Amino acid sequence: MEVRVSKIRKEFDRYPALHDVSLDIRSGELIALLGPSGSGKTTLLRLIAGLEQPTLGRIFFGTEDASLKTVQERHVGFVFQHYALFRHMTVAENIAFGLKVRPRGERPPKAEIRRRVEELLEMVQLSGLEKRYPNQLSGGQRQRVALARAMAIEPKVLLLDEPFGALDAKVRKELRRWLRAFHDRTGHTTIFVTHDQEEALELADRVVVMSQGRIEQVGSSDDVYDRPNSPFVFSFIGDSASLPVTVGEGAVRLRDVPLGIAPRGGDVRSGEGTLFFRPQDVTLVTDGGPALEGRVATSRRLAGTRIADLDIGTPADPHHVEIEVPLDADATAGTLIRFRPTRWKIFPAEG
Amino acid sequence: MAHDVPSRRLRSPTTEAPAARYALMALALLFLALFLLLPLAAVFIEAFRKGTGEFIAALGEPDTLAAIRLTLIVAGISVPLNLVFGVAAAWAIAKFEFKGKAFLTTLIDLPFSVSPVISGLVYVLLFGAGSALGPWLKSHGIEVLFAVPGIVLATIFVTFPFVARELIPLMQEQGNGDEEAALSLGATGWQTFRYVTLPNIKWGLLYGVLLCNARAMGEFGAVSVVSGHIRGLTNTMPLHVEILYNEYNFVAAFAVASLLAGLALVTLVVKTLLELRYGADIAAGRKH
């Protein structure tokens, strides 16, 4: 099922949580809504589910206008951050709930419900636990019961709110792989919300990066990591350094000192800008040509590389950048290091 | 000495000297005995002073039976109504955001902060002969004041907060998550209430109803103002106790009083049992 979000605006007490957000999600896609807290990602998910009503805009499931439907009519599988399992019901009763509450005519017979519950329990690898209560399960098991319960109603779309947020690191990694395999097997259109970029980049077909109620960029992991289209995405995804620069006459300068790089691609061509680059995308300059120059404040060994924290600038205008230096380069504190970015992006200065 | 034992045995730092400990305990027990147990015992002793036969005969008086019946009727009407009002108010306050919510929460507490006599007087002013409403209702054959409807109204007013106060914190703590989950699974509003919300609050609800019932049966002040003390007609048990007492009919007065005291004891026991059960339930809910 395709999901199309069209110019959605959502205000809470006149305070806007989403500004004119549009998004096309393909059928069978696994998509991540990624952003810091307050970016509107959970609000967008709840709007798609019908748990919130948009102030403006529409949501389509396929060609159907879902915005005219209630949460019950939308047939979405929603997995809540804290699972929201019914504590007074057993695992089997929890999973069967969505089938038992159907109107008499559509309700499957009891034997059929029991069979479906068993099938779903097997699918989430929890066979044998049907008589347990939620408080007798571990976090990862509860998560999977919540998923089975959502899947029981044969949803058109599967929505997960911070699905791994409440789990410890090891379980989280296991479940992440498991969810990917589960998605590939069932083929549901799946949308999940996360603030963990590693999770989004590893798991999703496409990542929707959100900030302050707006979508900043939609793309594959490679797109958002290698070709970030805004200063926010560049600094939010992965490690990065940024410096205020002046661009003009085909050169990039920091405080009038040329850096030995020229603007290219979508970079700012003249005027004030902000230079972004990643720590690993630099080359050391030893021949005295134009370069960025800084003294090592601290350096630390990180697995196969060394990260140097450089002081760039003057006491009146201090800047720090972190770059990767070869292990054999001298990076003791106080050493002068000259380098040039090899891949970078210059965005217009803010404001 | 063979063993190296300190010559002074030191107490745990938070434990007092035995003398202080026993003195404190004795004081607490004495206080309890003097102010709680003694009066309670006195009620039963006075009730049975002239033997079980007199006790039963006193309770068998037609006026007494009428008072017991009226009390049961009043509680039977006001408790279910307050159950519904209480759940509705708690639901509104705990699950929805709306303007004036803080005001509504304060309003629910009003019956607790107002003297019951004032609560009764309000109804006298509202439905009395000098009011606009009273004579009009009377001309349509409806008596409110000095009749059962007035007593029920006053009782509802006084006992309104019990159920709501019990449920609001519980429902606020539980949040909307379970309800949203049920709705997203296709449940209707009623199914969500019946299968998800109600089971989640059942112990708190029972506890609130119990307290509400105890107060409904025992209410004196507000009911006294609106009842008119008509024997056999508008006398509830607490009012009847007062009348009998004022007539120096001590055995009968204490016999009825012992019924009310018995009700209080039963309520306390059930409440304690519920707390044991309900405490575990809440703990399980939190763990979840």
XYZ file of C-alpha atoms in Angstrom:
639
model
C 0.000 0.000 0.000
C 1.369 3.392 -0.998
C 1.084 6.193 1.501
C 0.988 9.784 0.359
C 1.201 12.664 2.776
C 0.098 15.857 1.109
C 0.807 19.320 2.528
C 0.088 18.350 6.121
C 0.049 21.076 8.713
C -0.516 20.311 12.371
C -0.905 22.835 15.146
C -1.232 22.125 18.847
C -2.865 25.098 20.553
C -1.813 27.280 17.602
C 1.771 26.145 18.059
C 2.801 24.503 14.778
C 4.279 21.005 15.122
C 4.403 20.324 11.361
C 4.627 22.866 8.520
C 3.272 21.763 5.145
C 4.885 18.356 5.092
C 4.598 16.237 1.952
C 5.942 12.731 1.558
C 5.448 9.833 -0.857
C 6.020 6.366 0.516
C 6.182 3.474 -1.921
C 4.379 0.211 -1.448
C 6.406 -2.302 0.550
C 8.981 0.254 1.550
C 10.664 0.341 4.955
C 11.052 3.992 5.780
C 12.502 5.778 8.812
C 11.405 9.134 10.169
C 14.600 10.424 11.764
C 15.066 13.592 13.750
C 15.838 15.051 17.151
C 13.074 15.323 19.737
C 10.588 18.029 18.818
C 11.178 17.579 15.092
C 7.596 16.381 14.550
C 8.418 12.809 13.548
C 6.094 11.155 16.054
C 3.351 13.650 15.240
C 3.647 12.724 11.557
C 3.404 9.018 12.410
C 0.334 9.599 14.599
C -1.280 11.646 11.834
C -0.779 8.787 9.374
C -2.337 6.403 11.919
C -5.296 8.701 12.542
C -4.469 9.161 16.225
C -4.215 12.894 15.490
C -6.160 15.000 13.002
C -4.237 17.378 10.727
C -4.992 21.091 10.858
C -4.588 21.206 7.074
C -3.700 18.728 4.353
C -4.541 15.178 3.382
C -3.220 11.665 3.723
C -3.815 9.019 1.052
C -3.558 5.251 1.376
C -3.229 4.201 -2.247
C -5.887 6.265 -3.996
C -8.150 6.424 -0.939
C -8.327 9.626 1.056
C -7.500 8.308 4.524
C -7.913 11.707 6.136
C -11.686 11.192 6.026
C -11.386 7.963 8.015
C -11.182 7.299 11.728
C -8.304 5.440 13.290
C -10.441 2.266 13.390
C -11.288 2.522 9.681
C -7.707 3.080 8.567
C -6.574 -0.446 9.388
C -3.063 0.443 10.422
C -0.877 -1.630 12.686
C 0.551 0.697 15.304
C 3.307 -0.389 17.670
C 3.637 2.047 20.553
C 6.885 3.155 22.078
C 6.074 1.528 25.406
C 4.104 -1.210 23.634
C 0.807 -0.397 25.433
C 0.071 -4.080 25.953
C -3.140 -4.715 27.875
C -1.760 -5.718 31.267
C -4.782 -7.698 32.405
C -4.796 -9.882 29.288
C -2.508 -12.766 28.428
C -0.231 -12.665 25.411
C -2.771 -14.666 23.405
C -5.652 -12.381 24.471
C -3.600 -9.323 23.558
C -2.910 -10.643 20.075
C -6.512 -11.747 19.572
C -7.943 -8.386 20.696
C -8.128 -6.805 17.239
C -10.038 -9.806 15.912
C -12.387 -10.175 18.895
C -13.616 -6.592 18.750
C -14.745 -6.888 15.144
C -18.482 -6.650 14.477
C -20.243 -10.010 14.646
C -20.450 -10.470 10.892
C -16.728 -9.947 10.257
C -15.416 -11.685 13.360
C -13.604 -14.931 12.599
C -14.825 -17.996 14.536
C -13.041 -18.813 17.799
C -11.028 -21.698 16.376
C -9.854 -19.473 13.535
C -8.782 -16.754 15.979
C -6.843 -19.318 18.015
C -5.118 -20.566 14.884
C -4.173 -17.023 13.848
C -2.772 -16.258 17.289
C -0.604 -19.383 17.143
C 0.566 -18.465 13.680
C 1.495 -14.931 14.740
C 3.260 -16.159 17.880
C 5.326 -18.446 15.726
C 6.094 -15.587 13.368
C 7.444 -13.449 16.214
C 9.164 -16.488 17.742
C 7.207 -16.515 20.984
C 5.419 -19.862 20.705
C 4.657 -21.296 24.145
C 4.299 -17.934 25.871
C 0.608 -17.402 25.037
C -0.543 -17.819 28.665
C 1.932 -15.293 30.097
C 0.973 -11.782 31.169
C 2.881 -8.767 29.832
C 4.653 -8.173 33.152
C 6.097 -11.681 32.939
C 7.899 -10.878 29.674
C 11.203 -9.175 28.896
C 11.291 -5.898 26.986
C 12.199 -7.557 23.696
C 9.426 -10.120 24.100
C 6.852 -7.405 24.831
C 7.992 -5.557 21.748
C 7.344 -8.626 19.637
C 3.944 -9.266 21.245
C 3.023 -5.672 20.386
C 4.120 -6.320 16.811
C 2.130 -9.566 16.605
C -0.935 -7.781 18.017
C -0.628 -5.060 15.372
C -0.137 -7.646 12.605
C -3.200 -9.635 13.683
C -5.575 -7.176 12.045
C -3.750 -7.596 8.714
C -2.890 -3.908 8.529
C -2.405 -2.021 5.312
C 0.506 -0.146 6.816
C 2.717 -0.932 9.807
C 3.680 2.044 11.960
C 6.261 1.814 14.737
C 6.993 4.587 17.221
C 10.592 4.350 18.496
C 10.372 0.569 18.250
C 13.674 -0.092 19.989
C 13.811 2.944 22.245
C 13.150 1.149 25.517
C 15.508 -1.783 24.958
C 19.134 -2.265 25.927
C 21.810 -2.001 23.264
C 22.342 -5.692 22.583
C 18.644 -6.586 22.280
C 18.160 -3.501 20.142
C 20.706 -4.660 17.555
C 19.248 -8.163 17.427
C 15.691 -6.902 17.039
C 16.764 -4.460 14.361
C 18.028 -7.272 12.136
C 15.017 -9.349 13.034
C 12.632 -6.539 12.048
C 14.398 -6.105 8.705
C 14.020 -9.824 7.982
C 10.411 -9.722 9.185
C 9.676 -6.817 6.855
C 11.294 -8.540 3.895
C 9.187 -11.637 4.576
C 5.806 -9.913 5.035
C 6.327 -7.069 2.577
C 4.232 -4.531 4.497
C 4.741 -0.855 3.942
C 6.464 0.014 7.213
C 7.158 3.422 8.714
C 9.139 3.758 11.908
C 10.181 6.710 14.006
C 13.605 6.942 15.574
C 16.057 9.478 16.918
C 18.924 7.008 16.463
C 20.609 7.653 13.107
C 22.518 4.388 13.187
C 19.208 2.556 13.460
C 17.654 4.557 10.616
C 20.639 4.244 8.284
C 21.057 0.520 8.866
C 17.427 -0.518 8.743
C 15.544 1.707 6.323
C 15.246 1.697 2.542
C 14.869 5.456 2.731
C 15.398 7.891 5.556
C 13.275 10.989 6.104
C 15.340 13.505 8.055
C 13.141 15.933 9.989
C 13.863 19.062 11.960
C 11.565 21.602 13.587
C 8.414 20.364 11.929
C 9.873 20.182 8.438
C 11.300 17.464 6.231
C 14.923 18.354 5.533
C 15.807 15.516 3.199
C 14.437 12.219 1.955
C 16.811 9.645 0.557
C 18.759 6.443 0.919
C 21.410 6.092 3.603
C 24.023 7.012 0.986
C 22.063 10.090 -0.075
C 21.686 11.576 3.376
C 25.210 10.693 4.446
C 27.155 11.538 1.293
C 24.958 14.233 -0.206
C 23.319 16.094 2.644
C 21.261 18.960 1.257
C 21.184 21.257 4.270
C 23.470 22.333 7.105
C 21.131 20.539 9.513
C 21.395 17.187 7.738
C 25.156 17.553 7.406
C 25.636 18.122 11.094
C 22.888 15.753 12.296
C 23.972 12.680 10.322
C 27.450 11.454 11.178
C 30.382 13.528 12.438
C 31.185 16.812 10.798
C 33.065 20.052 11.238
C 31.856 23.466 10.156
C 33.619 26.783 9.623
C 32.383 30.219 8.559
C 34.028 31.115 5.245
C 33.970 33.761 2.554
C 33.633 32.702 -1.062
C 34.685 34.824 -4.001
C 36.795 34.856 -7.161
C 36.796 31.081 -7.284
C 38.423 30.708 -3.880
C 37.288 29.886 -0.341
C 38.788 31.915 2.486
C 38.745 31.738 6.241
C 39.515 35.192 7.651
C 41.035 36.231 4.293
C 43.382 33.245 4.216
C 42.752 31.044 1.163
C 42.121 27.398 1.975
C 43.245 25.955 -1.319
C 39.803 24.732 -2.356
C 37.408 26.133 -4.939
C 33.591 26.158 -4.724
C 31.953 23.506 -6.875
C 28.646 21.733 -7.452
C 25.919 23.342 -5.401
C 28.315 25.392 -3.268
C 27.870 29.080 -2.591
C 29.707 31.005 -5.331
C 30.172 34.341 -3.642
C 29.610 35.890 -0.257
C 29.389 34.453 3.242
C 29.000 30.715 3.655
C 29.481 27.809 6.012
C 31.935 25.091 5.038
C 31.050 21.542 6.142
C 33.280 18.511 5.884
C 33.642 15.157 7.594
C 36.678 14.257 9.733
C 37.777 11.506 7.392
C 37.478 13.604 4.186
C 40.713 15.582 4.606
C 44.254 15.381 3.332
C 47.299 16.693 5.164
C 49.252 19.441 3.356
C 53.029 19.444 3.808
C 54.218 21.405 0.742
C 53.434 24.899 2.062
C 50.525 25.482 -0.337
C 47.281 27.145 0.811
C 45.520 25.113 3.508
C 43.615 25.193 6.796
C 45.978 25.466 9.687
C 45.498 24.564 13.324
C 47.268 23.400 16.445
C 46.396 20.073 18.018
C 44.510 20.621 21.277
C 44.016 16.937 22.030
C 44.143 13.772 20.033
C 42.779 10.310 20.671
C 43.177 6.925 19.159
C 39.967 5.487 17.738
C 40.357 1.904 16.522
C 42.247 2.126 13.204
C 42.572 5.898 13.087
C 43.564 8.867 15.181
C 41.248 11.818 15.725
C 42.873 15.193 16.292
C 40.974 18.099 17.800
C 42.428 21.250 16.205
C 42.277 24.841 17.387
C 41.664 26.901 14.286
C 41.509 30.624 14.545
C 42.414 33.314 16.972
C 41.521 33.880 20.638
C 38.972 36.459 19.471
C 37.430 34.091 16.917
C 38.030 30.525 18.108
C 36.995 27.460 16.149
C 37.434 23.779 16.762
C 37.444 21.055 14.170
C 38.019 17.351 14.468
C 39.881 15.569 11.679
C 41.253 12.103 11.146
C 45.031 11.979 10.818
C 47.169 9.053 9.695
C 48.514 6.988 12.584
C 52.096 7.801 11.615
C 51.566 11.575 11.550
C 52.713 13.564 14.564
C 49.593 14.626 16.467
C 50.899 15.430 19.920
C 49.335 18.475 21.567
C 50.679 21.755 20.217
C 51.744 20.384 16.819
C 50.830 22.559 13.843
C 48.776 20.632 11.305
C 47.907 21.884 7.817
C 45.146 20.177 5.857
C 42.576 20.572 3.106
C 39.121 19.015 2.874
C 38.795 16.577 -0.042
C 34.984 16.425 0.042
C 32.963 19.278 1.376
C 29.890 21.383 0.954
C 29.459 25.139 1.375
C 25.990 26.299 2.384
C 24.907 29.951 2.442
C 25.549 31.506 5.845
C 22.404 31.512 8.015
C 20.393 34.680 8.374
C 36.293 -13.887 78.023
C 37.098 -16.277 75.241
C 35.572 -14.279 72.439
C 36.472 -10.801 71.445
C 33.031 -9.254 71.938
C 32.676 -5.506 72.356
C 31.813 -4.812 75.962
C 28.997 -2.499 74.896
C 26.249 -3.832 72.619
C 25.370 -0.928 70.348
C 21.881 -0.475 68.919
C 21.156 0.241 65.283
C 21.371 4.050 64.949
C 17.696 4.438 64.110
C 16.456 2.311 67.018
C 15.544 4.047 70.264
C 16.284 2.765 73.730
C 13.791 0.057 74.799
C 12.258 2.348 77.398
C 11.573 5.058 74.808
C 10.256 2.528 72.331
C 7.771 0.971 74.731
C 6.712 4.360 76.017
C 5.913 5.542 72.505
C 4.049 2.367 71.663
C 2.088 2.498 74.882
C 1.176 6.116 74.244
C -0.073 5.348 70.740
C -2.056 2.342 71.934
C -3.517 4.250 74.859
C -4.587 7.041 72.548
C -6.176 4.611 70.132
C -7.944 2.770 72.919
C -9.222 5.932 74.518
C -10.442 7.737 71.441
C -11.317 4.951 69.013
C -11.792 1.580 70.632
C -13.521 2.708 73.806
C -16.280 4.674 72.036
C -16.757 1.851 69.547
C -17.000 -0.688 72.339
C -19.354 1.629 74.209
C -21.726 1.628 71.242
C -21.990 -2.143 71.251
C -22.110 -2.416 75.049
C -24.928 0.126 75.277
C -26.775 -1.606 72.440
C -26.706 -4.941 74.252
C -27.099 -3.548 77.793
C -30.564 -5.002 78.223
C -29.811 -8.208 76.365
C -30.058 -9.492 72.828
C -33.834 -9.647 72.982
C -34.164 -5.915 73.593
C -31.580 -5.269 70.859
C -33.544 -7.226 68.284
C -36.827 -5.733 69.442
C -35.353 -2.221 69.086
C -34.282 -2.950 65.543
C -37.675 -4.453 64.773
C -39.499 -1.178 65.492
C -41.413 -0.067 62.352
C -39.804 3.397 62.436
C -36.342 1.882 62.715
C -37.025 -0.508 59.860
C -38.263 2.441 57.809
C -35.038 4.335 58.561
C -32.902 1.356 57.518
C -34.947 0.979 54.356
C -34.633 4.682 53.516
C -30.873 4.633 54.086
C -30.538 1.657 51.768
C -32.702 3.369 49.127
C -30.718 6.606 49.344
C -27.389 4.772 49.091
C -28.828 2.550 46.382
C -29.648 5.608 44.259
C -26.767 7.941 45.050
C -23.872 5.464 44.904
C -24.578 4.166 41.365
C -25.170 7.736 40.167
C -21.906 8.895 41.685
C -20.191 5.884 40.187
C -21.271 7.062 36.744
C -20.548 10.755 37.450
C -17.203 9.900 39.045
C -16.014 7.754 36.152
C -17.182 10.370 33.644
C -15.444 13.217 35.494
C -12.237 11.237 36.018
C -12.276 10.169 32.380
C -12.695 13.760 31.200
C -9.980 15.120 33.474
C -7.438 12.340 33.028
C -7.786 11.647 29.319
C -8.603 14.953 27.690
C -7.098 18.409 27.462
C -9.630 21.227 27.631
C -9.984 24.741 28.915
C -11.171 25.034 32.503
C -9.808 21.629 33.492
C -8.136 22.978 36.629
C -11.402 24.659 37.561
C -13.341 21.416 37.155
C -10.801 19.573 39.303
C -11.247 22.161 42.045
C -15.005 21.982 41.696
C -14.978 18.235 42.318
C -13.329 18.916 45.675
C -15.973 21.460 46.678
C -18.160 18.999 48.650
C -15.111 18.102 50.751
C -14.319 21.684 51.619
C -17.858 22.882 52.281
C -19.558 22.046 55.590
C -22.306 19.435 54.999
C -24.801 21.753 56.704
C -24.155 24.360 54.005
C -24.624 21.689 51.349
C -28.049 20.952 52.838
C -28.938 24.628 53.094
C -28.144 25.098 49.410
C -30.923 22.677 48.562
C -33.311 24.372 50.991
C -32.640 27.675 49.213
C -32.957 26.017 45.813
C -36.139 24.028 46.409
C -37.697 25.683 49.495
C -41.075 27.421 49.628
C -39.391 30.814 49.059
C -37.498 29.718 45.975
C -38.634 29.925 42.354
C -38.173 26.243 41.700
C -39.804 24.718 44.814
C -43.413 25.937 44.398
C -43.354 25.198 40.672
C -42.240 21.619 41.248
C -44.803 21.311 44.035
C -47.590 22.425 41.705
C -46.527 19.567 39.429
C -46.727 17.116 42.301
C -42.998 16.794 42.929
C -41.816 17.227 46.508
C -38.087 17.678 46.831
C -37.552 19.179 50.241
C -38.490 17.085 53.318
C -38.863 14.097 50.998
C -36.716 11.352 49.505
C -35.555 13.340 46.407
C -34.038 16.057 48.644
C -32.212 13.488 50.768
C -30.867 11.762 47.665
C -29.730 15.089 46.174
C -27.952 16.131 49.374
C -26.277 12.722 49.648
C -25.131 12.806 46.030
C -23.645 16.246 46.594
C -21.737 15.242 49.699
C -20.434 11.940 48.305
C -19.616 13.146 44.822
C -15.805 13.404 45.191
C -15.097 9.869 46.453
C -15.129 7.959 43.168
C -13.662 10.766 41.038
C -10.853 11.518 43.502
C -9.890 7.878 43.612
C -9.813 7.487 39.824
C -8.218 10.734 38.611
C -4.633 10.038 39.772
C -4.900 6.417 38.692
C -6.144 7.262 35.205
C -3.664 10.091 34.814
C -0.831 7.759 35.648
C -2.042 5.150 33.175
C -2.278 7.688 30.341
C -3.923 7.182 26.967
C -1.594 4.558 25.496
C -3.772 1.498 26.129
C -6.857 3.254 24.768
C -5.031 4.376 21.639
C -3.766 0.840 21.110
C -7.305 -0.545 21.408
C -8.685 2.059 18.976
C -5.922 1.418 16.441
C -6.833 -2.286 16.602
C -10.363 -1.372 15.534
C -12.207 -1.321 18.869
C -15.137 1.089 19.214
C -15.179 3.656 22.007
C -17.466 1.465 24.109
C -15.367 -1.664 23.540
C -12.270 0.285 24.511
C -13.920 1.387 27.752
C -15.357 -2.031 28.514
C -12.325 -4.192 27.729
C -9.384 -1.863 28.379
C -10.163 1.165 30.550
C -12.522 -0.510 33.017
C -10.266 -3.498 33.792
C -7.381 -1.070 34.311
C -9.280 0.941 36.918
C -11.498 -1.715 38.493
C -9.759 -1.920 41.881
C -9.563 1.824 42.250
C -13.198 2.066 41.234
C -14.312 -0.533 43.766
C -12.357 1.236 46.472
C -13.959 4.577 45.605
C -17.443 3.046 45.565
C -16.849 1.505 48.972
C -15.845 4.820 50.525
C -18.694 6.562 48.728
C -21.177 4.026 50.078
C -19.906 4.311 53.650
C -20.318 8.066 53.524
C -23.713 7.885 51.781
C -25.109 5.695 54.539
C -23.490 7.664 57.341
C -24.119 11.233 56.151
C -25.791 13.328 58.825
C -25.376 17.080 58.376
C -26.615 17.733 54.867
C -29.371 15.150 55.113
C -30.494 16.538 58.467
C -31.142 19.968 56.936
C -33.223 18.730 53.984
C -34.979 15.750 55.568
C -37.453 17.360 57.991
C -37.019 14.387 60.380
C -40.417 12.864 59.655
C -40.479 9.526 61.455
C -41.000 6.541 59.278
C -40.846 8.721 56.177
C -37.742 10.900 55.875
C -35.552 9.594 58.670
C -32.321 7.920 57.643
C -30.369 5.794 60.092
C -28.060 8.545 61.394
C -31.046 10.873 61.887
C -33.003 8.135 63.582
C -30.138 7.541 66.016
C -30.290 11.172 67.030
C -34.061 11.159 67.533
C -34.002 7.983 69.629
C -31.150 9.362 71.686
C -32.938 12.624 72.327
C -35.904 10.588 73.576
C -33.642 8.802 76.088
C -34.309 5.532 74.242
C -30.652 4.574 74.628
C -30.886 0.885 73.785
C -32.653 1.555 70.498
C -30.349 4.497 69.671
C -27.232 2.412 70.247
C -28.717 -0.604 68.491
C -29.119 1.453 65.285
C -25.749 3.074 65.890
C -24.148 -0.372 66.191
C -25.475 -1.198 62.720
C -23.775 1.905 61.341
C -20.595 1.088 63.259
C -20.747 -2.444 61.890
C -21.015 -1.023 58.393
C -17.919 1.100 59.038
C -15.998 -1.941 60.277
C -16.967 -4.020 57.248
C -15.941 -1.157 54.970
C -12.575 -0.910 56.709
C -11.905 -4.635 56.434
C -12.883 -4.770 52.756
C -10.844 -1.626 52.101
C -7.760 -3.173 53.723
C -8.196 -6.368 51.739
C -8.611 -4.342 48.562
C -5.520 -2.288 49.335
C -3.468 -5.468 49.574
C -4.828 -6.673 46.275
C -4.981 -3.270 44.598
C -1.439 -2.344 45.693
C -0.042 -5.418 43.948
C -2.112 -4.591 40.907
C -0.754 -1.051 40.710
C 2.785 -2.324 41.152
C 2.250 -4.767 38.295
C 0.826 -1.926 36.234
C 3.919 0.189 36.857
C 6.286 -2.614 36.001
C 4.529 -3.060 32.703
